[in-house]
Short mmCIF file of C-alpha atoms in Angstrom, two decimals:
data_model
loop_
_atom_site.label_atom_id
_atom_site.label_comp_id
_atom_site.label_asym_id
_atom_site.label_seq_id
_atom_site.Cartn_x
_atom_site.Cartn_y
_atom_site.Cartn_z
CA UNK A 1 19.48 3.51 6.99
CA UNK A 2 16.76 3.94 4.34
CA UNK A 3 15.97 7.42 5.68
CA UNK A 4 19.62 8.44 5.36
CA UNK A 5 19.79 7.16 1.75
CA UNK A 6 16.55 8.81 0.60
CA UNK A 7 16.86 12.06 2.58
CA UNK A 8 20.60 12.79 2.83
CA UNK A 9 20.32 16.51 3.53
CA UNK A 10 17.74 16.22 6.28
CA UNK A 11 19.43 13.27 7.98
CA UNK A 12 22.88 14.85 7.88
CA UNK A 13 21.43 18.10 9.24
CA UNK A 14 19.88 16.24 12.18
CA UNK A 15 23.14 14.37 12.90
CA UNK A 16 25.06 17.65 12.63
CA UNK A 17 22.70 19.23 15.19
CA UNK A 18 23.47 16.39 17.61
CA UNK A 19 27.18 16.89 16.93
CA UNK A 20 26.92 20.61 17.58
CA UNK A 21 25.10 19.98 20.87
CA UNK A 22 27.80 17.52 22.00
CA UNK A 23 30.66 19.86 21.05
CA UNK A 24 28.95 22.86 22.68
CA UNK A 25 28.25 21.13 25.96
CA UNK A 26 31.71 19.56 25.91
CA UNK A 27 33.39 22.94 25.49
CA UNK A 28 31.08 24.60 28.01
CA UNK A 29 31.63 21.95 30.70
CA UNK A 30 35.29 21.36 29.84
CA UNK A 31 34.75 17.69 28.96
CA UNK A 32 37.19 16.72 26.23
CA UNK A 33 35.62 13.28 25.63
CA UNK A 34 32.22 14.81 24.83
CA UNK A 35 33.88 17.26 22.41
CA UNK A 36 35.71 14.39 20.66
CA UNK A 37 32.48 12.38 20.41
CA UNK A 38 30.81 15.46 18.90
CA UNK A 39 33.57 15.66 16.29
CA UNK A 40 33.17 11.98 15.45
CA UNK A 41 29.40 12.43 15.15
CA UNK A 42 30.04 15.33 12.75
CA UNK A 43 32.19 13.04 10.58
CA UNK A 44 29.33 10.52 10.62
CA UNK A 45 27.03 13.32 9.37
CA UNK A 46 29.38 14.10 6.49
CA UNK A 47 29.72 10.41 5.55
CA UNK A 48 25.94 9.89 5.70
CA UNK A 49 25.36 12.90 3.46
CA UNK A 50 27.88 11.70 0.86
CA UNK A 51 26.50 8.16 1.03
CA UNK A 52 22.93 9.39 0.60
CA UNK A 53 23.88 11.47 -2.43
CA UNK A 54 25.90 8.72 -4.11
CA UNK A 55 23.60 5.72 -3.51
CA UNK A 56 20.23 5.67 -5.30
CA UNK A 57 17.49 3.42 -3.97
CA UNK A 58 14.86 1.79 -6.22
CA UNK A 59 12.29 4.25 -4.85
CA UNK A 60 14.42 7.19 -5.96
CA UNK A 61 14.80 5.66 -9.44
CA UNK A 62 11.03 5.15 -9.65
CA UNK A 63 10.30 8.69 -8.48
CA UNK A 64 12.68 10.18 -11.04
CA UNK A 65 11.17 8.16 -13.92
CA UNK A 66 7.54 8.77 -12.95
CA UNK A 67 7.97 12.52 -12.44
CA UNK A 68 9.78 12.81 -15.80
CA UNK A 69 7.07 10.77 -17.52
CA UNK A 70 4.24 12.89 -16.06
CA UNK A 71 6.04 16.06 -17.15
CA UNK A 72 6.64 14.70 -20.67
CA UNK A 73 2.97 13.68 -21.08
CA UNK A 74 1.82 17.06 -19.80
CA UNK A 75 4.02 18.83 -22.36
CA UNK A 76 3.15 16.35 -25.13
CA UNK A 77 6.85 15.61 -25.55
CA UNK A 78 6.61 12.29 -27.38
CA UNK A 79 10.29 12.30 -28.30
CA UNK A 80 11.38 11.81 -24.67
CA UNK A 81 8.58 9.39 -23.69
CA UNK A 82 10.19 6.25 -25.25
CA UNK A 83 13.34 6.70 -23.15
CA UNK A 84 11.23 6.31 -19.99
CA UNK A 85 9.40 3.19 -21.17
CA UNK A 86 10.47 -0.45 -21.16
CA UNK A 87 10.64 -1.92 -24.66
CA UNK A 88 7.81 -4.35 -23.73
CA UNK A 89 5.66 -1.76 -21.91
CA UNK A 90 2.12 -2.86 -21.13
CA UNK A 91 -0.66 -0.30 -21.45
CA UNK A 92 -3.48 -1.95 -19.50
CA UNK A 93 -6.28 0.46 -20.49
CA UNK A 94 -6.00 1.81 -24.04
CA UNK A 95 -7.94 4.61 -25.70
CA UNK A 96 -10.72 3.47 -28.00
CA UNK A 97 -9.52 3.38 -31.58
CA UNK A 98 -5.86 2.78 -30.76
CA UNK A 99 -4.68 -0.61 -31.93
CA UNK A 100 -0.95 -0.17 -31.30
CA UNK A 101 0.64 -1.84 -28.30
CA UNK A 102 3.87 -1.22 -26.43
CA UNK A 103 5.73 2.05 -26.83
CA UNK A 104 3.81 2.89 -30.02
CA UNK A 105 0.51 2.51 -28.13
CA UNK A 106 1.65 4.86 -25.38
CA UNK A 107 2.83 7.46 -27.89
CA UNK A 108 -0.44 7.16 -29.86
CA UNK A 109 -2.38 7.60 -26.59
CA UNK A 110 -0.41 10.75 -25.72
CA UNK A 111 -1.05 12.11 -29.24
CA UNK A 112 -4.78 11.38 -28.95
CA UNK A 113 -4.92 13.03 -25.52
CA UNK A 114 -3.27 16.18 -26.85
CA UNK A 115 -5.55 16.22 -29.93
CA UNK A 116 -8.62 16.24 -27.69
CA UNK A 117 -7.40 18.36 -24.76
CA UNK A 118 -4.68 20.69 -23.59
CA UNK A 119 -3.09 19.92 -20.22
CA UNK A 120 -2.20 23.03 -18.22
CA UNK A 121 -0.54 21.31 -15.30
CA UNK A 122 -0.42 18.11 -13.27
CA UNK A 123 -0.20 18.08 -9.51
CA UNK A 124 0.99 14.84 -7.97
CA UNK A 125 -1.07 14.38 -4.83
CA UNK A 126 0.23 11.01 -3.76
CA UNK A 127 3.27 9.02 -4.77
CA UNK A 128 3.23 5.72 -2.91
CA UNK A 129 6.02 3.33 -3.93
CA UNK A 130 6.12 -0.31 -2.90
CA UNK A 131 9.53 -1.88 -3.42
CA UNK A 132 9.48 -5.51 -4.40
CA UNK A 133 12.30 -7.90 -5.28
CA UNK A 134 12.95 -6.76 -8.86
CA UNK A 135 10.69 -3.75 -9.32
CA UNK A 136 8.78 -0.89 -7.72
CA UNK A 137 4.98 -0.65 -7.87
CA UNK A 138 3.83 2.97 -7.67
CA UNK A 139 0.33 4.14 -6.75
CA UNK A 140 0.03 7.63 -8.21
CA UNK A 141 -2.77 10.15 -7.64
CA UNK A 142 -2.90 13.23 -9.87
CA UNK A 143 -4.93 16.37 -10.30
CA UNK A 144 -4.72 17.47 -13.93
CA UNK A 145 -6.00 20.70 -15.41
CA UNK A 146 -7.65 19.68 -18.70
CA UNK A 147 -9.03 22.16 -21.23
CA UNK A 148 -12.79 22.03 -21.67
CA UNK A 149 -13.27 19.90 -18.54
CA UNK A 150 -11.50 21.52 -15.62
CA UNK A 151 -9.53 19.83 -12.87
CA UNK A 152 -9.61 16.07 -13.25
CA UNK A 153 -8.57 13.68 -10.45
CA UNK A 154 -7.00 10.39 -11.49
CA UNK A 155 -5.30 7.38 -9.94
CA UNK A 156 -2.70 5.30 -11.72
CA UNK A 157 -0.67 2.18 -11.01
CA UNK A 158 2.78 2.07 -12.59
CA UNK A 159 5.30 -0.73 -12.50
CA UNK A 160 8.90 0.48 -12.75
CA UNK A 161 11.79 -1.91 -13.22
CA UNK A 162 15.32 -1.93 -14.63
CA UNK A 163 15.75 -2.97 -18.25
CA UNK A 164 18.58 -5.08 -19.67
CA UNK A 165 21.01 -2.13 -19.44
CA UNK A 166 20.15 -1.33 -15.81
CA UNK A 167 18.14 1.79 -16.67
CA UNK A 168 14.93 2.10 -14.67
CA UNK A 169 11.91 2.32 -16.97
CA UNK A 170 8.12 2.04 -16.80
CA UNK A 171 7.01 -1.51 -17.55
CA UNK A 172 3.25 -1.22 -17.00
CA UNK A 173 0.75 1.68 -16.98
CA UNK A 174 -2.69 1.05 -15.49
CA UNK A 175 -5.41 3.70 -15.19
CA UNK A 176 -7.20 2.76 -11.96
CA UNK A 177 -9.64 5.67 -11.89
CA UNK A 178 -10.11 8.85 -13.92
CA UNK A 179 -12.64 11.47 -12.82
CA UNK A 180 -14.39 9.00 -10.55
CA UNK A 181 -14.75 6.38 -13.26
CA UNK A 182 -13.14 3.07 -12.36
CA UNK A 183 -11.24 1.09 -14.99
CA UNK A 184 -10.97 -2.12 -12.98
#
């Protein structure tokens, strides 16, 4: 069921292929029951596609928020960053010289990053979500193109959870490793 919800197009395509095979062999062999079953399987494919598009899983919410956050940090878009963060966001590893906490600390960190370096692009190598009861823990591996340094590998741990209004936001940001340097 999870596969159908998170990959509606692929799952409905596979179910439609089974339906087509049943209808084809039913028509070829003159078996009306097989043709009817193929039609019913096609209706199941349509329902599964609609259901997968309408229903969002916690993993899909987390993926949407994390990808938007990475894009906003890359572009230095500090006006959209607060909408992706929980009001009590925890920044586990802060830049030296930044005393702010919460959303202000994250915005100050993004400003400091863009003062020191220009980010050309970020490539997400691994997005590994772990759904828990009330949140999603995401292990994220990135390759970032940083001016003056080159391509920098990094690993992050993000905690995504719904806020009071039901909007999924980032609650905790933890830099696990940047350029081979561990922050644990």
